[in-house]
Coordinates of C-alpha atoms in Angstrom, one line a residue:
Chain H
X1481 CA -15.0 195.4 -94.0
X1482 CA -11.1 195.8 -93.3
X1483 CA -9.6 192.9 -91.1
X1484 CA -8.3 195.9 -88.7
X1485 CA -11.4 197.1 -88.2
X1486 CA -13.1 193.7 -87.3
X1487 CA -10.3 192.9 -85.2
X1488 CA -10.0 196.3 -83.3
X1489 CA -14.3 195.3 -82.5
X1490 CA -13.8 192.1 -81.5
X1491 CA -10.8 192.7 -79.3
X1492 CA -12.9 195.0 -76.6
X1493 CA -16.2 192.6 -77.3
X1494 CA -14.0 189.7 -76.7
X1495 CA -12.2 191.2 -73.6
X1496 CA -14.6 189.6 -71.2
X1497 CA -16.7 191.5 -68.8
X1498 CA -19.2 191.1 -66.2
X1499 CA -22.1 190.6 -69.2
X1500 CA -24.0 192.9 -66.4
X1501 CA -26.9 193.8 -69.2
X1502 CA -26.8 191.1 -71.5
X1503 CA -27.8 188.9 -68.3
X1504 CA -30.4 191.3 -67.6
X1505 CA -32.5 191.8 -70.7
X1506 CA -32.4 187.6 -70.8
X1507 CA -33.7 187.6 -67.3
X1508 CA -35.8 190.6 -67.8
X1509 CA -37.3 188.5 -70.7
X1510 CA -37.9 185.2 -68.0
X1511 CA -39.1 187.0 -65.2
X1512 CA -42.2 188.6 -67.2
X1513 CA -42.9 185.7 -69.3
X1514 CA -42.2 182.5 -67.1
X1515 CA -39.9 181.0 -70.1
X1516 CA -36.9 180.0 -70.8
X1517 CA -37.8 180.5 -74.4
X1518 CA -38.2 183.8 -73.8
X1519 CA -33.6 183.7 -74.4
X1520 CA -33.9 182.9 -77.9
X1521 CA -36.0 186.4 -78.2
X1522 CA -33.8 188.2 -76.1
X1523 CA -30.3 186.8 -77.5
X1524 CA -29.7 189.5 -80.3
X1525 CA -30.9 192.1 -78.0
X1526 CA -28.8 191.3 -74.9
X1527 CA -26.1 191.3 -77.7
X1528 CA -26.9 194.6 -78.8
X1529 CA -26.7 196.6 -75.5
X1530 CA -23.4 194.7 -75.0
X1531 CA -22.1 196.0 -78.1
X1532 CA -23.2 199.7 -76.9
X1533 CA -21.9 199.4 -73.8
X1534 CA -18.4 198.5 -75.3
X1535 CA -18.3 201.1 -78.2
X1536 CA -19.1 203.5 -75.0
X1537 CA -16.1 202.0 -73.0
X1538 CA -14.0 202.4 -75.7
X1539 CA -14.7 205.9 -76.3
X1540 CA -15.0 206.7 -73.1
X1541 CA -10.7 205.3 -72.4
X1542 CA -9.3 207.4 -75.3
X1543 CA -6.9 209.9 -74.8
X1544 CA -9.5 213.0 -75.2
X1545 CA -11.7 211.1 -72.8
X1546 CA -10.7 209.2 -69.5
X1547 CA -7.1 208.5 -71.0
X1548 CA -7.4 204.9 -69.6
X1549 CA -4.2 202.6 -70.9
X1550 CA -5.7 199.1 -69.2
X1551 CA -9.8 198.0 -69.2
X1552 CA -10.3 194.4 -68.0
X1553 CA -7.1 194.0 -67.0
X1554 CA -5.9 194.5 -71.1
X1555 CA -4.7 197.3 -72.7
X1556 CA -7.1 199.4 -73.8
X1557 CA -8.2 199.2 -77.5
X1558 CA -6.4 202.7 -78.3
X1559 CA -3.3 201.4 -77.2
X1560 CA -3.4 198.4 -79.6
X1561 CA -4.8 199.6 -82.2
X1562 CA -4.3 203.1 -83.0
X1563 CA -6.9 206.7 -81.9
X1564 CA -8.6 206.4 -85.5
X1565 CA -9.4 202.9 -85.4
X1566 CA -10.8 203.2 -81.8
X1567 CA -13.2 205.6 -82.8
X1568 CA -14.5 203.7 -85.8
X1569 CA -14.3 200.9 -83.9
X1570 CA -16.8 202.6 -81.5
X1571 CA -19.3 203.8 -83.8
X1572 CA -19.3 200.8 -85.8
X1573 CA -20.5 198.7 -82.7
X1574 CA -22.4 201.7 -81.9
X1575 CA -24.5 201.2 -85.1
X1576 CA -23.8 197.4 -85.3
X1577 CA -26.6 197.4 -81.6
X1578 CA -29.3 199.0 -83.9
X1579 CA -28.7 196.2 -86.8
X1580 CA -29.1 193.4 -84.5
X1581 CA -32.6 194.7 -83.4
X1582 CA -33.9 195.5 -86.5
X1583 CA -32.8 192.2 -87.9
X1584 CA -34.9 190.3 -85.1
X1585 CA -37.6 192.5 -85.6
X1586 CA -37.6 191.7 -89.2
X1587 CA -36.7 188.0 -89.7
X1588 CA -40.1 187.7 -86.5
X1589 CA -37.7 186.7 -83.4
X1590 CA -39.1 190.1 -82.1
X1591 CA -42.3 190.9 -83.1
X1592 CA -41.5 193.9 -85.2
X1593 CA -43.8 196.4 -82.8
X1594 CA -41.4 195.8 -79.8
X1595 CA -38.5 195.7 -82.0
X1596 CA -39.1 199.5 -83.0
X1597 CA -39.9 200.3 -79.5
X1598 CA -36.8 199.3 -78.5
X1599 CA -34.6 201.3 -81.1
X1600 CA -36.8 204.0 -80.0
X1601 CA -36.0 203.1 -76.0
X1602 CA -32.0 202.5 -76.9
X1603 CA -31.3 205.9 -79.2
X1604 CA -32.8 207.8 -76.7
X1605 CA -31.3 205.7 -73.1
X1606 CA -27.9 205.6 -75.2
X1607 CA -27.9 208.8 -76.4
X1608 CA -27.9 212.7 -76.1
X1609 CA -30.9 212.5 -73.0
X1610 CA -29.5 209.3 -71.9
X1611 CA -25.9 207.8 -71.3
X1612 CA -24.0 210.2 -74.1
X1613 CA -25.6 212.6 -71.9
X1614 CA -24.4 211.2 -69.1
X1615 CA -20.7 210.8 -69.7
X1616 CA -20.7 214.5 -71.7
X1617 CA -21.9 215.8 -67.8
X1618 CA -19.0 213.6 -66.4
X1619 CA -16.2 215.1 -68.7
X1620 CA -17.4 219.3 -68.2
X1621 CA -18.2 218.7 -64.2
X1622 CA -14.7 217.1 -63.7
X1623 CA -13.4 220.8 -62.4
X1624 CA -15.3 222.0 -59.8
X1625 CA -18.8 220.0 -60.1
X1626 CA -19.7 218.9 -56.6
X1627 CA -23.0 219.0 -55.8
X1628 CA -25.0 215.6 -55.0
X1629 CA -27.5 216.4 -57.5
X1630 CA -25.2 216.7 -60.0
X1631 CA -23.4 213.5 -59.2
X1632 CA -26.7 211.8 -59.3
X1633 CA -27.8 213.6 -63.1
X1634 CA -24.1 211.7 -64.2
X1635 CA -25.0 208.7 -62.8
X1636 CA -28.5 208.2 -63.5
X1637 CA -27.2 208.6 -66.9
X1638 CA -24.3 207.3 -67.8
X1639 CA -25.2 203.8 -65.7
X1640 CA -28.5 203.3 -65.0
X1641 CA -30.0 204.5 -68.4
X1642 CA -28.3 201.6 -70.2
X1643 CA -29.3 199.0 -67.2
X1644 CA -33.1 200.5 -68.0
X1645 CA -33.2 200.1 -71.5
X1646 CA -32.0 196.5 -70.9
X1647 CA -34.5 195.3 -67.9
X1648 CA -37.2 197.0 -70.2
X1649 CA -36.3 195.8 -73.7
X1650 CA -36.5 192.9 -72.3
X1651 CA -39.7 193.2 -69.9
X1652 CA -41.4 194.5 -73.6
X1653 CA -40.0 191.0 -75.1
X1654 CA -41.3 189.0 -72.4
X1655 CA -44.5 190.7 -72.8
X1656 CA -44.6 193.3 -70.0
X1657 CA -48.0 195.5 -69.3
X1658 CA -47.3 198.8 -69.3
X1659 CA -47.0 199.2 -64.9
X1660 CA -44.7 196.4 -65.4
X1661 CA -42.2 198.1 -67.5
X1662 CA -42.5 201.3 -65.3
X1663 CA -41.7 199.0 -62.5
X1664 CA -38.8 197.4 -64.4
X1665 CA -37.5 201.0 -65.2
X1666 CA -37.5 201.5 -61.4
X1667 CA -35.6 198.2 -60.7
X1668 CA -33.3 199.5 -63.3
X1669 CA -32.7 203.0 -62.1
X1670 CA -32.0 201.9 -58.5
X1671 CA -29.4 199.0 -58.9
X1672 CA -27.9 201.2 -61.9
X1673 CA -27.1 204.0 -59.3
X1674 CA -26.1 201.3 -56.6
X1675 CA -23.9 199.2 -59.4
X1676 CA -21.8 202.9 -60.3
X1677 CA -21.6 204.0 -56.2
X1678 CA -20.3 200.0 -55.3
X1679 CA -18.0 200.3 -58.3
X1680 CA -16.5 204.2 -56.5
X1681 CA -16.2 202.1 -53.2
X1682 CA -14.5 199.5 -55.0
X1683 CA -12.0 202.2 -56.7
X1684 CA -11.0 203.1 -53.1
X1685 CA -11.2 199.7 -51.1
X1686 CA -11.2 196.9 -53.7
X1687 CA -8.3 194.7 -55.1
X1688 CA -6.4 195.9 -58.1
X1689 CA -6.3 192.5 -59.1
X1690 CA -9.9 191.2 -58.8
X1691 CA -10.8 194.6 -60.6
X1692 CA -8.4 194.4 -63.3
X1693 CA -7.4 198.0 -63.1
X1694 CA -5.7 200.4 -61.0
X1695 CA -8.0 202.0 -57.8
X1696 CA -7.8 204.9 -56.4
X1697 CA -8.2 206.4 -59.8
X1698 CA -10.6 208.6 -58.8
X1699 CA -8.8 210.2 -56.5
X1700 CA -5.6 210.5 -58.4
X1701 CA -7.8 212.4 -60.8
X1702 CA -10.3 214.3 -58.4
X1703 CA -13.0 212.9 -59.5
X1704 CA -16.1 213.8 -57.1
X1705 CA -17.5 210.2 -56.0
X1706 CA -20.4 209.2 -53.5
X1707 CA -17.5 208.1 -50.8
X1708 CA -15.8 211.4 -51.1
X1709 CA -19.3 213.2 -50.5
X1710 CA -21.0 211.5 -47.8
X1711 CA -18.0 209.2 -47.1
X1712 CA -18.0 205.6 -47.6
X1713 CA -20.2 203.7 -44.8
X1714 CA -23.0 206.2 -46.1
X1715 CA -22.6 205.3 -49.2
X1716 CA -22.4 201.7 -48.5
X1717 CA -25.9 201.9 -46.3
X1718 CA -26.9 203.7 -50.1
X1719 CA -26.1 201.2 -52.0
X1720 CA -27.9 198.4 -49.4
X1721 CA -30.9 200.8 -49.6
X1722 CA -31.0 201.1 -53.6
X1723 CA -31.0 196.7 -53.9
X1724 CA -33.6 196.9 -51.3
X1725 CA -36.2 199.1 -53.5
X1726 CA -34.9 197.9 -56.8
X1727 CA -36.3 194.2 -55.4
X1728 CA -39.5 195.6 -53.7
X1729 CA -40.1 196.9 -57.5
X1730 CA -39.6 193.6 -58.9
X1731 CA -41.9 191.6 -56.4
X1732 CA -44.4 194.5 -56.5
X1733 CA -44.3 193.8 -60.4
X1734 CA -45.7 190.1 -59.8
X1735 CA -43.9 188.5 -62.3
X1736 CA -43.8 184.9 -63.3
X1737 CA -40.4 184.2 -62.3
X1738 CA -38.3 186.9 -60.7
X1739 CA -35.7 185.3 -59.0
X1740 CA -33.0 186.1 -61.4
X1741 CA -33.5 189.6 -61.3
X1742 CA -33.6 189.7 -57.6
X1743 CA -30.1 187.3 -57.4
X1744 CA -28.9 189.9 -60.0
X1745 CA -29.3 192.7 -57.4
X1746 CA -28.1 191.3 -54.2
X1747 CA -24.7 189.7 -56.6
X1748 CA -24.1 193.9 -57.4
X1749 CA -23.7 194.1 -53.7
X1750 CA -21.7 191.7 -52.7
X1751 CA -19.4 191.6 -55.5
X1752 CA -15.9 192.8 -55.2
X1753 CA -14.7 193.4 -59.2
Chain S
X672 CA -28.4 216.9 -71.5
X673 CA -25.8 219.4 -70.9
X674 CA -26.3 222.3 -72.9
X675 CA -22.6 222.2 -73.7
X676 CA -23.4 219.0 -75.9
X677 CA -26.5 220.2 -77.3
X678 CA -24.8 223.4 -78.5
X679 CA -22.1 220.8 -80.3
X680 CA -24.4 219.2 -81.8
X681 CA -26.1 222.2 -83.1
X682 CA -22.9 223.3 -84.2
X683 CA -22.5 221.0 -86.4
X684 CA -25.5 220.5 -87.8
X685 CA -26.3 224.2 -88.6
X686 CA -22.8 224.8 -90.7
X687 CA -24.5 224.3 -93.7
X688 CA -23.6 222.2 -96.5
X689 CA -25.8 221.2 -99.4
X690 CA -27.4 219.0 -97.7
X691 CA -27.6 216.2 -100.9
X692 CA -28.8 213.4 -98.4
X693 CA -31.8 214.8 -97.3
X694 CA -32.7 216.3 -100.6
X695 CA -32.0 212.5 -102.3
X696 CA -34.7 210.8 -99.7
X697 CA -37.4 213.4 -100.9
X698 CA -36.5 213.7 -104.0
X699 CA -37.1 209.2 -104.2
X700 CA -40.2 209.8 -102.1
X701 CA -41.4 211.7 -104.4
X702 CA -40.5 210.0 -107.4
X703 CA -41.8 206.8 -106.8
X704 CA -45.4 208.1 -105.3
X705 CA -45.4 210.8 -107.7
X706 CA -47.5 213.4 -104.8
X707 CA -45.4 215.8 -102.7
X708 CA -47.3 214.6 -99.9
X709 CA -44.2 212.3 -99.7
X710 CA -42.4 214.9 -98.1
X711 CA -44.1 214.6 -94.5
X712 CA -43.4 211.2 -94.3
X713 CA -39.4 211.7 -95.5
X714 CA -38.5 214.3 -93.6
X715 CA -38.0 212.7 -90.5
X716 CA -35.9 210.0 -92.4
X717 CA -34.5 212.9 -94.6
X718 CA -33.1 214.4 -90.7
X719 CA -31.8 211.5 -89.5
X720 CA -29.6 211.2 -92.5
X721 CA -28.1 214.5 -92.0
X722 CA -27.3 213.6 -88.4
X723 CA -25.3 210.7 -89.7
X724 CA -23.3 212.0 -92.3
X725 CA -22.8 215.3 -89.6
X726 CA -21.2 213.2 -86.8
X727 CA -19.3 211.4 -89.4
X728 CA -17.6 214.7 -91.0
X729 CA -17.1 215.7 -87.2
X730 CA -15.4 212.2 -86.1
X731 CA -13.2 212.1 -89.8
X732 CA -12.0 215.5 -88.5
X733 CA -10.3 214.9 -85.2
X734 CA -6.8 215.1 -84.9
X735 CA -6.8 211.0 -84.5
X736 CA -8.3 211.1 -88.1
X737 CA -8.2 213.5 -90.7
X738 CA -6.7 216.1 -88.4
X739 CA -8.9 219.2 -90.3
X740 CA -9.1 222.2 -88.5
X741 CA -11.6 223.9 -90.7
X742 CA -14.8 222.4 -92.8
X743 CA -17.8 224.2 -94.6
X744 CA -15.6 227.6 -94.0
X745 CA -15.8 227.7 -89.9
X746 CA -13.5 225.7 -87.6
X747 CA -14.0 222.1 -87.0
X748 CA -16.3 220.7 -84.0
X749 CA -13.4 220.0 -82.2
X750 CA -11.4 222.9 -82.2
X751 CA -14.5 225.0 -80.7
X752 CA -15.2 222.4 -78.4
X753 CA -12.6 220.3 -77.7
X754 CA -12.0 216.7 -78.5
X755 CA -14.0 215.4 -76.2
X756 CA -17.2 217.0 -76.5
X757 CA -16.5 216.6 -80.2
X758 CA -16.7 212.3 -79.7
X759 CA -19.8 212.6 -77.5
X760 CA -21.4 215.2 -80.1
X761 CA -20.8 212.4 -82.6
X762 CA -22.0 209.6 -81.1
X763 CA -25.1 211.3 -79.8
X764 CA -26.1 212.8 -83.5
X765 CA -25.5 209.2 -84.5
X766 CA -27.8 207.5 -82.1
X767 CA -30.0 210.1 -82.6
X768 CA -30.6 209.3 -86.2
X769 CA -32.0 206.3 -84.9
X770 CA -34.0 208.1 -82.7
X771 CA -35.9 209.9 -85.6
X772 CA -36.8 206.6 -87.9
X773 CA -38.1 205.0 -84.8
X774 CA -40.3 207.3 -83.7
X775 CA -41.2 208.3 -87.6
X776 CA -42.5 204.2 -87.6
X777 CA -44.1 204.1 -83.7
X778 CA -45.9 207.6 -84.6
X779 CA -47.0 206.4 -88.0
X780 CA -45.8 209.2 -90.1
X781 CA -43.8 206.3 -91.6
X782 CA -45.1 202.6 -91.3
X783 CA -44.1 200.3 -89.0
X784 CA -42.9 197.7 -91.7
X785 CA -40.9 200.7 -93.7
X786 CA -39.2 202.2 -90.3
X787 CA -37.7 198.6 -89.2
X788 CA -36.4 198.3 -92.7
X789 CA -35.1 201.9 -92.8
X790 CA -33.5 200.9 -89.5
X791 CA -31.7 198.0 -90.8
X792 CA -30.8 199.6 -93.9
X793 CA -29.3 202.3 -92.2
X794 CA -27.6 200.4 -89.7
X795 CA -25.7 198.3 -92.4
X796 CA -24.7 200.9 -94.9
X797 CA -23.4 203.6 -92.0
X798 CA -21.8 200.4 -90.2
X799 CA -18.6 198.6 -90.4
X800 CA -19.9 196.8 -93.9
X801 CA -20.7 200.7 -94.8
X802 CA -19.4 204.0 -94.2
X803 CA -17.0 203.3 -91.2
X804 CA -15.3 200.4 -92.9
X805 CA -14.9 202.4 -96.1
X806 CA -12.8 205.5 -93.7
X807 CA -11.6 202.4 -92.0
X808 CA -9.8 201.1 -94.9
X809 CA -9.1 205.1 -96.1
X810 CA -7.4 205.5 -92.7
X811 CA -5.4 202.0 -93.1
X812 CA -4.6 202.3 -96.7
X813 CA -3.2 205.9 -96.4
X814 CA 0.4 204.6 -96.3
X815 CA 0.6 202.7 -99.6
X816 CA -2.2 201.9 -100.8
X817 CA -2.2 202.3 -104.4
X818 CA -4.9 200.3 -106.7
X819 CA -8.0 201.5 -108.8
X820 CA -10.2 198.7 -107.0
X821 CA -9.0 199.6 -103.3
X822 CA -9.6 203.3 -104.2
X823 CA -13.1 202.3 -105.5
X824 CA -13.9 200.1 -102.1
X825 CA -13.1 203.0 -100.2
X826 CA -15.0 205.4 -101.9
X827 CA -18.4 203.2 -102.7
X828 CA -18.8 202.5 -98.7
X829 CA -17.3 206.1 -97.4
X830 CA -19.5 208.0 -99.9
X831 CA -22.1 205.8 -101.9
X832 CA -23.2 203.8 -98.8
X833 CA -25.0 206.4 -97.2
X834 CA -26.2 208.3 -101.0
X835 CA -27.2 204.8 -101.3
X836 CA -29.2 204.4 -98.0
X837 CA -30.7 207.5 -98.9
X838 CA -32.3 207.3 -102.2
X839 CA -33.4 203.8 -101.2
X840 CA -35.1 204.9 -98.0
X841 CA -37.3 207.2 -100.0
X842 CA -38.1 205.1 -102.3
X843 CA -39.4 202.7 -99.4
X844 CA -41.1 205.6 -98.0
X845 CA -42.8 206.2 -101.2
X846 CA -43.8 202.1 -101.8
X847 CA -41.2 201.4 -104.0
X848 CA -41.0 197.6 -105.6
X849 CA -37.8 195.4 -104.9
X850 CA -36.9 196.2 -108.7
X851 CA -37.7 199.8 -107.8
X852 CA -35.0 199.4 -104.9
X853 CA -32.7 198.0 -107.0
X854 CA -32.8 200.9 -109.5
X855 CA -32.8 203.5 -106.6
X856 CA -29.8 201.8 -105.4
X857 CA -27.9 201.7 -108.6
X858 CA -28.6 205.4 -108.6
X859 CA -27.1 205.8 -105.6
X860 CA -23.5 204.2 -106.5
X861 CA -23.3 205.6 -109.6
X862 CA -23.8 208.9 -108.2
X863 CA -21.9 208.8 -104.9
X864 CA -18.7 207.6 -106.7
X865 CA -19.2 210.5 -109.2
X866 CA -19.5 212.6 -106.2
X867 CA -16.4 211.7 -104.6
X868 CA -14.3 211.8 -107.4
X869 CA -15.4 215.6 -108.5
X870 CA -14.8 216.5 -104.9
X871 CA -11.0 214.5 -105.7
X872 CA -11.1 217.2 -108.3
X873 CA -12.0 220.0 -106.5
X874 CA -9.6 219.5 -104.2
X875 CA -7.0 219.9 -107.1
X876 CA -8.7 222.9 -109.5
X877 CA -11.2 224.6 -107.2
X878 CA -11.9 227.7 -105.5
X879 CA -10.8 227.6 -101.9
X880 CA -13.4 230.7 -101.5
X881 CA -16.6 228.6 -102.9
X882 CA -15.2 225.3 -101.2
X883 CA -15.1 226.9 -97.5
X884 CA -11.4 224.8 -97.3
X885 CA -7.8 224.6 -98.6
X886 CA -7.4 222.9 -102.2
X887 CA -4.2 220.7 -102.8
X888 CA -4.9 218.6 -99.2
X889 CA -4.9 215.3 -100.9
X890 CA -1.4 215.9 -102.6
X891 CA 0.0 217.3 -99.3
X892 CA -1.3 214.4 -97.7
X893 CA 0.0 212.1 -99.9
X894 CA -3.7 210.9 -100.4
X895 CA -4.1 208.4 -103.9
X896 CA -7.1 209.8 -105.5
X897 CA -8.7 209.3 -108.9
X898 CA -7.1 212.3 -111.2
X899 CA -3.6 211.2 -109.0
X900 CA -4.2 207.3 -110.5
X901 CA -6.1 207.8 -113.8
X902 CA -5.1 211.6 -114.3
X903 CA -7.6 214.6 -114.3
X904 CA -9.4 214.3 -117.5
X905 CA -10.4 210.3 -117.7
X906 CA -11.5 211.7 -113.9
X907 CA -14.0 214.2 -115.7
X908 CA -14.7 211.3 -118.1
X909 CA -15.6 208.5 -115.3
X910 CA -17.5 211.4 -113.8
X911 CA -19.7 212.1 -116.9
X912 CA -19.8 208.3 -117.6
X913 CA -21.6 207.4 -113.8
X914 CA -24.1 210.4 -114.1
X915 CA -25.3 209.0 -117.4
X916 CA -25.6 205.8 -116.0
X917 CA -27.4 207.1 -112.7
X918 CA -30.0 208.6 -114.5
X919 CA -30.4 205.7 -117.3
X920 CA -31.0 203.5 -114.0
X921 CA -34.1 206.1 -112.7
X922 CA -35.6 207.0 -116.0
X923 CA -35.5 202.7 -116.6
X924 CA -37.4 202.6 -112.9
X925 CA -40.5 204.2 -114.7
X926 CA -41.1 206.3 -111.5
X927 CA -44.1 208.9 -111.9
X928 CA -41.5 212.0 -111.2
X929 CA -38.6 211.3 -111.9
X930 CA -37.2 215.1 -112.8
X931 CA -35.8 216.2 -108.9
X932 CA -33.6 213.1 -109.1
X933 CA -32.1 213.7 -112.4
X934 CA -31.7 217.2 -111.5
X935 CA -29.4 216.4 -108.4
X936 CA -27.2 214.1 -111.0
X937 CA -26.6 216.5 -113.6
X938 CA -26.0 219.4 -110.6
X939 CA -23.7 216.9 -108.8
X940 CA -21.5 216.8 -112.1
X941 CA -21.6 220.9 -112.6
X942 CA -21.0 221.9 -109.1
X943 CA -18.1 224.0 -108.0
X944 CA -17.7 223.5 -104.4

């Protein structure tokens, strides 16, 4: 492959990060299993969701898109590398995700039944139903959508899909019945919403530092957030309200270890980039 | 998902085209298991192929890219659309192709085994070591580029990749050996190549009318093709040369119908848009 190209990938995988869903298929994979081992399973597919969440990032910053110039507190990959090679870039990792599953499914890390359930899970939580879906709702609503159920469609979408797919690809590593995964779903859905309406709190009252971007973004470009529609300490008593169920999931679950997940939750709360 | 999106999608998909992908995996289906029956099975896989060669034509046209305002006769995704939805309409078509294999493998209209394989195949010949990294290294070599052997890289992973993935994905579908493969595959290169340089031609002696777009872009964009490097009749001579060897390599494959896939080589060479 062309050195730009590889470069132009690894310069957005490489640009640090939170590792928000990587941590969580890995600890997904513990909590239902009891076992450590349980990470060498999980490795390629903790890599793959990070590699769709970055081609999305980088997709979502071009010019047509969000028009973001800085991401992590570097410039965004447009900006060093050109439009056309920050597309490519993007649907090469984008494709790259489904090569590192199939490839543990094949070689036996996965058994190669949960390895085709999760491409199946990922192309549709990452796609046109799922966080594509998402971000597409984002872009038309941006003049004039206001409604709370609408806000909560884009959400539910574009965040907490990805954060399913990951707490339930790797629940179905670990071994996870089928309530279990339903219950890891839920987990999922509630700390994705509560992870995008902290991350609006922080555009208006974090530190531009600690975030590594500019705030008050959203309202620079009228963007409808959770703060600006039920204002921020009811959003704030939201997001406390989300952790609470996504952890009454997880213990209702009965898992072997859970206590990663349920650190994983409260640390979306508390955190301040 | 917002009906916006699905209606790009559509869009796209529903322009036409001769939809040579999609006829190639049946076509190897049916050659190596010799019943129609094959069909059933490969259309799903036959689908998903489609969606990834649609959202590539639809990303190689923004203005980032190839900057094409018409293709297949109508205007391009993006200039009905907008930029924007055009990205998101690629991406989703792409994931979506996933979407297709895996449930062709969990439903068992395809086998487990074959899906996981089709996945990974698919995943490496669309990816960076594939089709993006073959309009990677178009994009980059545009300004200077010059050799046979660049020109060749460029055209085996743009074009052949996916013609590649296709015949060979049938021919898995169909329970192909590896030397089966092989063939398929060898099929694939020789005829993808000879596909891209009659379309160089094309562009140079067509029919604007019967080709649904301009002739003459590659001269105005200053693009090196084959009948610009090796001049326009050893082009119609390297073209005649690989569909002779395409079809050597399936009638050596012994495959009990061979006919569909020697059809599509000789049409490939008579075709006039």
């Amino acid at each position: 492959m062309p050195g730009r190209l590889r470069e132009a990938m690894l310069y957005s995988l490489e640009a640090g990060g939170k590792r928000l869903r990587p941590a969580l298929v890995l600890s997904a994979a513990e909590a239902v299993s009891g076992q450590k081992s349980a990470f060498d399973a999980a490795l390629p597919v903790g890599c793959a969701v990070e590699y769709i969440h970055t081609y999305s990032l980088i997709h979502d910053d071009l010019p047509a898109m969000d028009n973001d110039d800085f991401r992590r507190g570097k410039p965004t990959n447009h900006k060093v590398f050109g439009e056309a090679m920050a597309i490519l870039a993007g649907d090469a990792l984008l494709t790259h995700a489904f090569h590192l599953i199939a490839r543990a499914g094949r070689s036996g890390t996965v058994c190669a039944e949960a390895a085709l359930a999760i491409v199946e899970d990922l192309s549709r939580l990452a796609g046109a139903p799922g966080m594509v879906g998402g971000q597409a709702a984002d872009m038309l609503g941006e003049q004039g959508m206001t409604s709370i159920g609408e806000l909560e469609y884009i959400h539910l979408h574009k965040t907490s899909d990805l954060i399913v797919f990951s707490v339930t690809a790797g629940g179905r590593i670990g071994g996870a019945s089928a309530v279990q995964l339903e219950l890891l779903a839920k987990y999922g859905r509630n700390i994705g919403l509560a992870f995008q309406i902290q991350d609006d709190i922080l555009d208006l009252i974090g530190d531009e530092m600690k975030l590594g971007k500019k705030t008050n973004s959203d309202v620079q470009q009228n963007k409808v957030t959770y703060p600006y529609l039920i204002g921020i300490e009811a959003s704030m008593a939201q997001v406390e309200r989300l952790t609470q169920e996504a952890k009454s999931a997880v213990l209702e679950a009965g898992f072997a270890k859970p206590d990663r997940l349920l650190e994983i939750a409260d640390y979306l709360v508390r955190r301040d980039h």
